[in-house]
Amino acid sequence: MFELRLLVPETRIESVSDALEALDALSVSVEDADAQTDAEQALFGEPGMPPPKDGWQRSRVIALFADEAAAREAAVLLGAQDFFEGCEMLECAPVADQDWVRLTQSQFAPVEITPAFWIVPTWHEPPAAARQVIRLDPGLAFGTGTHPTTRMCLRWIAQQPAGALGRTLDYGCGSGILAIGAALHGAEPIDAVDIDEAAVESTRLNAEANQARLQAGLPDRAQGAYATVLANILATPLKVLAPLLCSHVASGGALVLAGILSRQAEELQAAYAPYLAIEVADEEDGWILMTGRRPG
């Protein structure tokens, strides 16, 4: 494969990217040309907030082609277009052969939840100290244990006394990681639900791989009261779901919410106040875990 690298101003990104795709580029990626310099600019906003700007002032566009002839032809054709004004060809070079599978796998190491509880990709051996292990590979559904919200939920699960979890609902299950973690810590029976059918299938497959007993399905599967209700989503949908989630919390049961930024704590408390009092139970990297318990 050959790689064509271009320097493109913000106003030309869309035109150049579209043209590269039309010229049969195998892939087109865009990076901040000023990353890790004094000129670097933030592009992505916080969850639920609009991005501070639509694009970087200068971007490095990288297009992959099957061979050198295709890459050089694309460079010539691009250079002749009016919209290429202000853009610059940086290089056209071969891409070194790599074991892409191994390279991708190397980015995902075992994740410690507690000294005895770990999430371990299938290509790694569990740490010697691990007593409870979730085998989970990165996939399409959210929840691999690398995000603080997932780790905080799993830590909370691991800290509960034996037999305390009881009947459990994982609402917005994603990969099923929280439901599987609950199963490893004695929860039963377990319902894991999501609006995304791909997430439901991912949960089923991951549960089977971990020999975790649970039932996965769409949200209408959640019925009745649960001793533990888990929801790791984001603040806005959690506010909308407040009456529904609280209706599923049994007498003496626990509600566990994540996907919330520290600055959103009071918003969530206000949204849940008519149904259940919640408070901050954990915090990591600007994210918080909020929990509440219905009086017994």
mmCIF file of C-alpha atoms in Angstrom:
data_model
loop_
_atom_site.group_PDB
_atom_site.id
_atom_site.type_symbol
_atom_site.label_atom_id
_atom_site.label_comp_id
_atom_site.label_asym_id
_atom_site.label_seq_id
_atom_site.Cartn_x
_atom_site.Cartn_y
_atom_site.Cartn_z
ATOM 1 C CA MET A 1 0.000 0.000 0.000
ATOM 2 C CA PHE A 2 0.992 3.622 -0.548
ATOM 3 C CA GLU A 3 0.164 6.603 1.617
ATOM 4 C CA LEU A 4 -0.589 10.090 0.301
ATOM 5 C CA ARG A 5 -0.134 12.824 2.916
ATOM 6 C CA LEU A 6 -1.580 16.308 2.419
ATOM 7 C CA LEU A 7 -1.690 19.532 4.414
ATOM 8 C CA VAL A 8 -5.170 21.012 4.094
ATOM 9 C CA PRO A 9 -6.750 24.187 5.555
ATOM 10 C CA GLU A 10 -10.046 23.896 7.424
ATOM 11 C CA THR A 11 -12.154 25.266 4.552
ATOM 12 C CA ARG A 12 -10.911 22.604 2.096
ATOM 13 C CA ILE A 13 -11.204 19.439 4.215
ATOM 14 C CA GLU A 14 -14.588 18.289 2.959
ATOM 15 C CA SER A 15 -13.794 18.874 -0.723
ATOM 16 C CA VAL A 16 -10.402 17.145 -0.542
ATOM 17 C CA SER A 17 -11.743 14.192 1.457
ATOM 18 C CA ASP A 18 -14.636 13.678 -0.956
ATOM 19 C CA ALA A 19 -12.263 13.860 -3.931
ATOM 20 C CA LEU A 20 -9.909 11.275 -2.408
ATOM 21 C CA GLU A 21 -12.782 8.872 -1.856
ATOM 22 C CA ALA A 22 -13.906 9.404 -5.459
ATOM 23 C CA LEU A 23 -10.336 8.587 -6.555
ATOM 24 C CA ASP A 24 -10.653 5.148 -4.910
ATOM 25 C CA ALA A 25 -8.665 5.784 -1.741
ATOM 26 C CA LEU A 26 -8.921 2.734 0.511
ATOM 27 C CA SER A 27 -9.252 5.013 3.515
ATOM 28 C CA VAL A 28 -9.063 8.711 4.350
ATOM 29 C CA SER A 29 -8.178 10.015 7.817
ATOM 30 C CA VAL A 30 -7.870 13.559 9.146
ATOM 31 C CA GLU A 31 -5.530 14.658 11.951
ATOM 32 C CA ASP A 32 -4.734 17.966 13.593
ATOM 33 C CA ALA A 33 -1.553 19.178 11.864
ATOM 34 C CA ASP A 34 -0.746 21.301 14.917
ATOM 35 C CA ALA A 35 -1.290 18.576 17.525
ATOM 36 C CA GLN A 36 1.085 18.739 20.515
ATOM 37 C CA THR A 37 2.289 22.210 19.541
ATOM 38 C CA ASP A 38 1.455 25.652 20.911
ATOM 39 C CA ALA A 39 -0.983 26.086 17.997
ATOM 40 C CA GLU A 40 -3.099 23.039 18.930
ATOM 41 C CA GLN A 41 -6.828 23.794 19.238
ATOM 42 C CA ALA A 42 -9.565 21.836 21.015
ATOM 43 C CA LEU A 43 -12.112 20.377 18.612
ATOM 44 C CA PHE A 44 -14.275 17.975 20.603
ATOM 45 C CA GLY A 45 -16.598 19.191 23.345
ATOM 46 C CA GLU A 46 -17.808 17.428 26.466
ATOM 47 C CA PRO A 47 -20.731 14.977 26.202
ATOM 48 C CA GLY A 48 -23.958 16.874 25.606
ATOM 49 C CA MET A 49 -22.106 20.061 24.677
ATOM 50 C CA PRO A 50 -21.535 21.453 21.164
ATOM 51 C CA PRO A 51 -17.969 21.265 19.814
ATOM 52 C CA PRO A 52 -16.025 24.522 20.240
ATOM 53 C CA LYS A 53 -15.326 24.608 16.484
ATOM 54 C CA ASP A 54 -16.103 22.577 13.371
ATOM 55 C CA GLY A 55 -12.572 21.726 12.296
ATOM 56 C CA TRP A 56 -8.875 22.264 12.881
ATOM 57 C CA GLN A 57 -7.237 25.298 11.329
ATOM 58 C CA ARG A 58 -4.747 23.039 9.523
ATOM 59 C CA SER A 59 -5.284 19.330 9.029
ATOM 60 C CA ARG A 60 -3.077 16.500 7.899
ATOM 61 C CA VAL A 61 -5.078 14.312 5.513
ATOM 62 C CA ILE A 62 -3.787 10.782 5.008
ATOM 63 C CA ALA A 63 -5.134 8.640 2.171
ATOM 64 C CA LEU A 64 -4.220 5.001 1.579
ATOM 65 C CA PHE A 65 -4.062 3.552 -1.943
ATOM 66 C CA ALA A 66 -3.547 0.003 -3.153
ATOM 67 C CA ASP A 67 -0.360 0.847 -5.085
ATOM 68 C CA GLU A 68 2.015 3.671 -5.987
ATOM 69 C CA ALA A 69 0.476 4.342 -9.403
ATOM 70 C CA ALA A 70 -2.953 4.978 -7.894
ATOM 71 C CA ALA A 71 -1.530 7.266 -5.207
ATOM 72 C CA ARG A 72 0.528 9.349 -7.641
ATOM 73 C CA GLU A 73 -2.352 9.622 -10.108
ATOM 74 C CA ALA A 74 -4.587 10.891 -7.300
ATOM 75 C CA ALA A 75 -1.959 13.461 -6.352
ATOM 76 C CA VAL A 76 -1.756 14.757 -9.926
ATOM 77 C CA LEU A 77 -5.535 14.945 -10.333
ATOM 78 C CA LEU A 78 -5.999 16.697 -6.991
ATOM 79 C CA GLY A 79 -3.293 19.250 -7.764
ATOM 80 C CA ALA A 80 -5.162 20.333 -10.898
ATOM 81 C CA GLN A 81 -8.407 21.181 -9.077
ATOM 82 C CA ASP A 82 -9.442 24.706 -8.119
ATOM 83 C CA PHE A 83 -10.413 23.591 -4.615
ATOM 84 C CA PHE A 84 -6.843 22.401 -3.991
ATOM 85 C CA GLU A 85 -5.646 26.006 -3.710
ATOM 86 C CA GLY A 86 -4.011 26.519 -0.319
ATOM 87 C CA CYS A 87 -3.363 22.787 0.078
ATOM 88 C CA GLU A 88 0.043 21.133 0.023
ATOM 89 C CA MET A 89 1.305 17.687 -0.946
ATOM 90 C CA LEU A 90 3.570 16.440 1.837
ATOM 91 C CA GLU A 91 4.635 13.016 0.601
ATOM 92 C CA CYS A 92 3.700 9.863 -1.262
ATOM 93 C CA ALA A 93 5.378 6.905 0.406
ATOM 94 C CA PRO A 94 4.999 3.143 0.835
ATOM 95 C CA VAL A 95 3.364 1.886 4.017
ATOM 96 C CA ALA A 96 5.501 -0.634 5.876
ATOM 97 C CA ASP A 97 3.972 -4.074 6.267
ATOM 98 C CA GLN A 98 2.750 -4.630 9.814
ATOM 99 C CA ASP A 99 0.832 -7.214 11.743
ATOM 100 C CA TRP A 100 -2.221 -4.980 12.119
ATOM 101 C CA VAL A 101 -4.081 -7.451 14.337
ATOM 102 C CA ARG A 102 -1.205 -7.652 16.803
ATOM 103 C CA LEU A 103 -0.721 -3.872 16.655
ATOM 104 C CA THR A 104 -4.385 -3.309 17.498
ATOM 105 C CA GLN A 105 -4.341 -5.886 20.272
ATOM 106 C CA SER A 106 -1.272 -4.308 21.847
ATOM 107 C CA GLN A 107 -3.336 -1.181 22.597
ATOM 108 C CA PHE A 108 -5.636 -3.105 24.944
ATOM 109 C CA ALA A 109 -4.108 -4.422 28.158
ATOM 110 C CA PRO A 110 -5.864 -6.049 31.149
ATOM 111 C CA VAL A 111 -7.829 -3.527 33.223
ATOM 112 C CA GLU A 112 -7.761 -3.684 37.020
ATOM 113 C CA ILE A 113 -11.082 -3.047 38.772
ATOM 114 C CA THR A 114 -9.879 -4.240 42.176
ATOM 115 C CA PRO A 115 -6.697 -6.197 42.952
ATOM 116 C CA ALA A 116 -8.734 -9.422 42.576
ATOM 117 C CA PHE A 117 -11.151 -8.369 39.793
ATOM 118 C CA TRP A 118 -9.894 -7.744 36.250
ATOM 119 C CA ILE A 119 -11.119 -7.322 32.673
ATOM 120 C CA VAL A 120 -8.804 -9.277 30.386
ATOM 121 C CA PRO A 121 -8.820 -9.451 26.556
ATOM 122 C CA THR A 122 -8.736 -13.004 25.237
ATOM 123 C CA TRP A 123 -5.190 -12.600 23.897
ATOM 124 C CA HIS A 124 -3.803 -11.863 27.398
ATOM 125 C CA GLU A 125 -3.240 -14.178 30.330
ATOM 126 C CA PRO A 126 -5.031 -13.037 33.524
ATOM 127 C CA PRO A 127 -2.750 -11.495 36.185
ATOM 128 C CA ALA A 128 -1.709 -13.905 38.934
ATOM 129 C CA ALA A 129 -3.695 -11.977 41.542
ATOM 130 C CA ALA A 130 -6.964 -12.119 39.575
ATOM 131 C CA ARG A 131 -9.692 -14.152 41.253
ATOM 132 C CA GLN A 132 -12.594 -12.903 39.138
ATOM 133 C CA VAL A 133 -12.052 -12.222 35.448
ATOM 134 C CA ILE A 134 -14.243 -10.864 32.661
ATOM 135 C CA ARG A 135 -12.941 -11.953 29.262
ATOM 136 C CA LEU A 136 -13.886 -9.136 26.897
ATOM 137 C CA ASP A 137 -12.439 -7.985 23.584
ATOM 138 C CA PRO A 138 -13.043 -4.491 22.142
ATOM 139 C CA GLY A 139 -16.099 -4.570 19.890
ATOM 140 C CA LEU A 140 -18.994 -2.548 18.515
ATOM 141 C CA ALA A 141 -20.808 -1.984 21.814
ATOM 142 C CA PHE A 142 -19.727 0.453 24.522
ATOM 143 C CA GLY A 143 -18.108 -1.015 27.598
ATOM 144 C CA THR A 144 -14.639 -2.544 27.612
ATOM 145 C CA GLY A 145 -13.586 -1.384 31.071
ATOM 146 C CA THR A 146 -11.217 1.297 29.830
ATOM 147 C CA HIS A 147 -13.629 4.180 30.558
ATOM 148 C CA PRO A 148 -13.900 5.571 34.116
ATOM 149 C CA THR A 149 -17.700 5.200 34.157
ATOM 150 C CA THR A 150 -17.475 1.454 33.516
ATOM 151 C CA ARG A 151 -14.697 0.971 36.067
ATOM 152 C CA MET A 152 -16.627 2.848 38.763
ATOM 153 C CA CYS A 153 -19.752 0.745 38.191
ATOM 154 C CA LEU A 154 -17.752 -2.472 38.379
ATOM 155 C CA ARG A 155 -15.944 -1.278 41.514
ATOM 156 C CA TRP A 156 -19.312 -0.619 43.147
ATOM 157 C CA ILE A 157 -20.492 -4.106 42.178
ATOM 158 C CA ALA A 158 -17.327 -5.696 43.593
ATOM 159 C CA GLN A 159 -17.721 -3.842 46.894
ATOM 160 C CA GLN A 160 -21.207 -5.205 47.656
ATOM 161 C CA PRO A 161 -21.602 -7.890 50.322
ATOM 162 C CA ALA A 162 -22.128 -11.466 49.148
ATOM 163 C CA GLY A 163 -25.714 -12.015 48.010
ATOM 164 C CA ALA A 164 -26.592 -8.308 48.155
ATOM 165 C CA LEU A 165 -27.060 -7.702 44.426
ATOM 166 C CA GLY A 166 -30.054 -10.013 44.036
ATOM 167 C CA ARG A 167 -32.282 -9.604 40.990
ATOM 168 C CA THR A 168 -30.398 -7.134 38.761
ATOM 169 C CA LEU A 169 -31.247 -4.907 35.788
ATOM 170 C CA ASP A 170 -28.521 -3.527 33.495
ATOM 171 C CA TYR A 171 -30.313 -0.784 31.558
ATOM 172 C CA GLY A 172 -28.385 0.299 28.436
ATOM 173 C CA CYS A 173 -26.172 -2.770 28.651
ATOM 174 C CA GLY A 174 -23.857 -2.083 25.668
ATOM 175 C CA SER A 175 -21.333 -4.932 25.715
ATOM 176 C CA GLY A 176 -23.009 -6.463 28.785
ATOM 177 C CA ILE A 177 -19.964 -5.850 30.933
ATOM 178 C CA LEU A 178 -21.899 -4.638 34.001
ATOM 179 C CA ALA A 179 -24.378 -7.500 33.827
ATOM 180 C CA ILE A 180 -21.507 -9.988 33.498
ATOM 181 C CA GLY A 181 -19.677 -8.339 36.394
ATOM 182 C CA ALA A 182 -22.843 -8.596 38.485
ATOM 183 C CA ALA A 183 -23.175 -12.287 37.573
ATOM 184 C CA LEU A 184 -19.609 -12.939 38.737
ATOM 185 C CA HIS A 185 -20.516 -11.351 42.053
ATOM 186 C CA GLY A 186 -23.609 -13.453 42.701
ATOM 187 C CA ALA A 187 -26.453 -11.455 41.136
ATOM 188 C CA GLU A 188 -29.403 -13.502 39.886
ATOM 189 C CA PRO A 189 -31.550 -13.436 37.910
ATOM 190 C CA ILE A 190 -30.196 -10.713 35.594
ATOM 191 C CA ASP A 191 -31.906 -8.780 32.792
ATOM 192 C CA ALA A 192 -29.666 -6.777 30.427
ATOM 193 C CA VAL A 193 -31.487 -4.448 28.028
ATOM 194 C CA ASP A 194 -30.549 -1.972 25.315
ATOM 195 C CA ILE A 195 -32.301 -0.087 22.497
ATOM 196 C CA ASP A 196 -29.560 -1.268 20.095
ATOM 197 C CA GLU A 197 -30.060 -4.831 18.833
ATOM 198 C CA ALA A 198 -26.319 -5.080 18.067
ATOM 199 C CA ALA A 199 -25.613 -4.350 21.743
ATOM 200 C CA VAL A 200 -28.106 -7.027 22.795
ATOM 201 C CA GLU A 201 -26.355 -9.579 20.578
ATOM 202 C CA SER A 202 -22.949 -8.440 21.862
ATOM 203 C CA THR A 203 -24.161 -8.914 25.433
ATOM 204 C CA ARG A 204 -25.409 -12.428 24.664
ATOM 205 C CA LEU A 205 -22.118 -13.446 23.060
ATOM 206 C CA ASN A 206 -20.002 -11.937 25.843
ATOM 207 C CA ALA A 207 -22.157 -13.553 28.515
ATOM 208 C CA GLU A 208 -21.794 -16.930 26.824
ATOM 209 C CA ALA A 209 -18.009 -16.489 26.585
ATOM 210 C CA ASN A 210 -17.886 -15.727 30.307
ATOM 211 C CA GLN A 211 -20.394 -18.435 31.298
ATOM 212 C CA ALA A 212 -22.542 -15.719 32.860
ATOM 213 C CA ARG A 213 -26.235 -16.482 33.294
ATOM 214 C CA LEU A 214 -28.372 -13.565 32.151
ATOM 215 C CA GLN A 215 -31.195 -12.662 29.793
ATOM 216 C CA ALA A 216 -30.569 -9.950 27.196
ATOM 217 C CA GLY A 217 -33.181 -8.112 25.164
ATOM 218 C CA LEU A 218 -34.787 -4.831 24.199
ATOM 219 C CA PRO A 219 -35.990 -2.445 26.957
ATOM 220 C CA ASP A 220 -39.462 -4.012 27.198
ATOM 221 C CA ARG A 221 -37.762 -7.050 28.747
ATOM 222 C CA ALA A 222 -37.309 -5.048 31.976
ATOM 223 C CA GLN A 223 -40.313 -5.949 34.107
ATOM 224 C CA GLY A 224 -41.101 -5.499 37.781
ATOM 225 C CA ALA A 225 -38.799 -4.605 40.659
ATOM 226 C CA TYR A 226 -35.072 -5.305 40.998
ATOM 227 C CA ALA A 227 -32.762 -5.317 44.004
ATOM 228 C CA THR A 228 -30.106 -3.614 41.831
ATOM 229 C CA VAL A 229 -30.640 -1.282 38.869
ATOM 230 C CA LEU A 230 -27.534 -0.280 36.887
ATOM 231 C CA ALA A 231 -27.515 2.388 34.165
ATOM 232 C CA ASN A 232 -24.278 3.617 32.602
ATOM 233 C CA ILE A 233 -25.488 5.948 29.851
ATOM 234 C CA LEU A 234 -25.130 9.770 29.812
ATOM 235 C CA ALA A 235 -26.655 12.537 31.917
ATOM 236 C CA THR A 236 -29.354 13.682 29.465
ATOM 237 C CA PRO A 237 -30.964 10.267 28.863
ATOM 238 C CA LEU A 238 -30.549 9.439 32.553
ATOM 239 C CA LYS A 239 -32.649 12.504 33.425
ATOM 240 C CA VAL A 240 -35.347 11.472 30.942
ATOM 241 C CA LEU A 241 -35.311 7.907 32.288
ATOM 242 C CA ALA A 242 -35.573 8.925 35.962
ATOM 243 C CA PRO A 243 -39.201 7.837 36.521
ATOM 244 C CA LEU A 244 -38.725 4.593 34.594
ATOM 245 C CA LEU A 245 -35.493 3.544 36.286
ATOM 246 C CA CYS A 246 -36.765 4.406 39.745
ATOM 247 C CA SER A 247 -39.962 2.441 39.137
ATOM 248 C CA HIS A 248 -37.823 -0.684 38.781
ATOM 249 C CA VAL A 249 -36.006 -0.248 42.132
ATOM 250 C CA ALA A 250 -37.405 -2.624 44.729
ATOM 251 C CA SER A 251 -37.969 -1.778 48.383
ATOM 252 C CA GLY A 252 -34.499 -1.699 49.921
ATOM 253 C CA GLY A 253 -32.977 -1.866 46.413
ATOM 254 C CA ALA A 254 -30.083 0.141 44.961
ATOM 255 C CA LEU A 255 -29.941 2.447 41.939
ATOM 256 C CA VAL A 256 -26.507 2.968 40.345
ATOM 257 C CA LEU A 257 -26.043 5.681 37.705
ATOM 258 C CA ALA A 258 -22.964 6.538 35.606
ATOM 259 C CA GLY A 259 -22.045 8.482 32.491
ATOM 260 C CA ILE A 260 -22.269 11.714 34.505
ATOM 261 C CA LEU A 261 -19.745 14.542 34.611
ATOM 262 C CA SER A 262 -18.897 16.047 37.997
ATOM 263 C CA ARG A 263 -20.546 19.344 37.101
ATOM 264 C CA GLN A 264 -23.838 17.536 36.346
ATOM 265 C CA ALA A 265 -24.361 16.116 39.848
ATOM 266 C CA GLU A 266 -26.946 18.693 40.963
ATOM 267 C CA GLU A 267 -28.910 18.324 37.694
ATOM 268 C CA LEU A 268 -29.225 14.585 38.272
ATOM 269 C CA GLN A 269 -30.149 14.998 41.929
ATOM 270 C CA ALA A 270 -32.920 17.409 40.953
ATOM 271 C CA ALA A 271 -34.223 15.094 38.223
ATOM 272 C CA TYR A 272 -34.347 12.098 40.594
ATOM 273 C CA ALA A 273 -35.536 13.935 43.726
ATOM 274 C CA PRO A 274 -39.257 13.227 43.121
ATOM 275 C CA TYR A 275 -38.509 9.505 43.013
ATOM 276 C CA LEU A 276 -35.305 8.713 44.900
ATOM 277 C CA ALA A 277 -32.505 10.590 46.675
ATOM 278 C CA ILE A 278 -29.145 10.012 44.957
ATOM 279 C CA GLU A 279 -25.632 11.093 45.898
ATOM 280 C CA VAL A 280 -22.097 10.940 44.543
ATOM 281 C CA ALA A 281 -20.496 7.629 45.505
ATOM 282 C CA ASP A 282 -17.298 7.684 43.435
ATOM 283 C CA GLU A 283 -15.341 10.000 41.139
ATOM 284 C CA GLU A 284 -12.631 9.453 38.528
ATOM 285 C CA ASP A 285 -11.151 11.734 35.855
ATOM 286 C CA GLY A 286 -14.030 14.216 36.007
ATOM 287 C CA TRP A 287 -16.745 11.525 35.900
ATOM 288 C CA ILE A 288 -18.924 10.540 38.860
ATOM 289 C CA LEU A 289 -20.928 7.533 40.021
ATOM 290 C CA MET A 290 -24.243 8.348 41.696
ATOM 291 C CA THR A 291 -26.192 5.920 43.833
ATOM 292 C CA GLY A 292 -29.441 5.831 45.757
ATOM 293 C CA ARG A 293 -31.332 3.275 47.834
ATOM 294 C CA ARG A 294 -35.082 2.943 48.249
ATOM 295 C CA PRO A 295 -36.072 2.686 51.919
ATOM 296 C CA GLY A 296 -36.859 -0.893 52.944
#
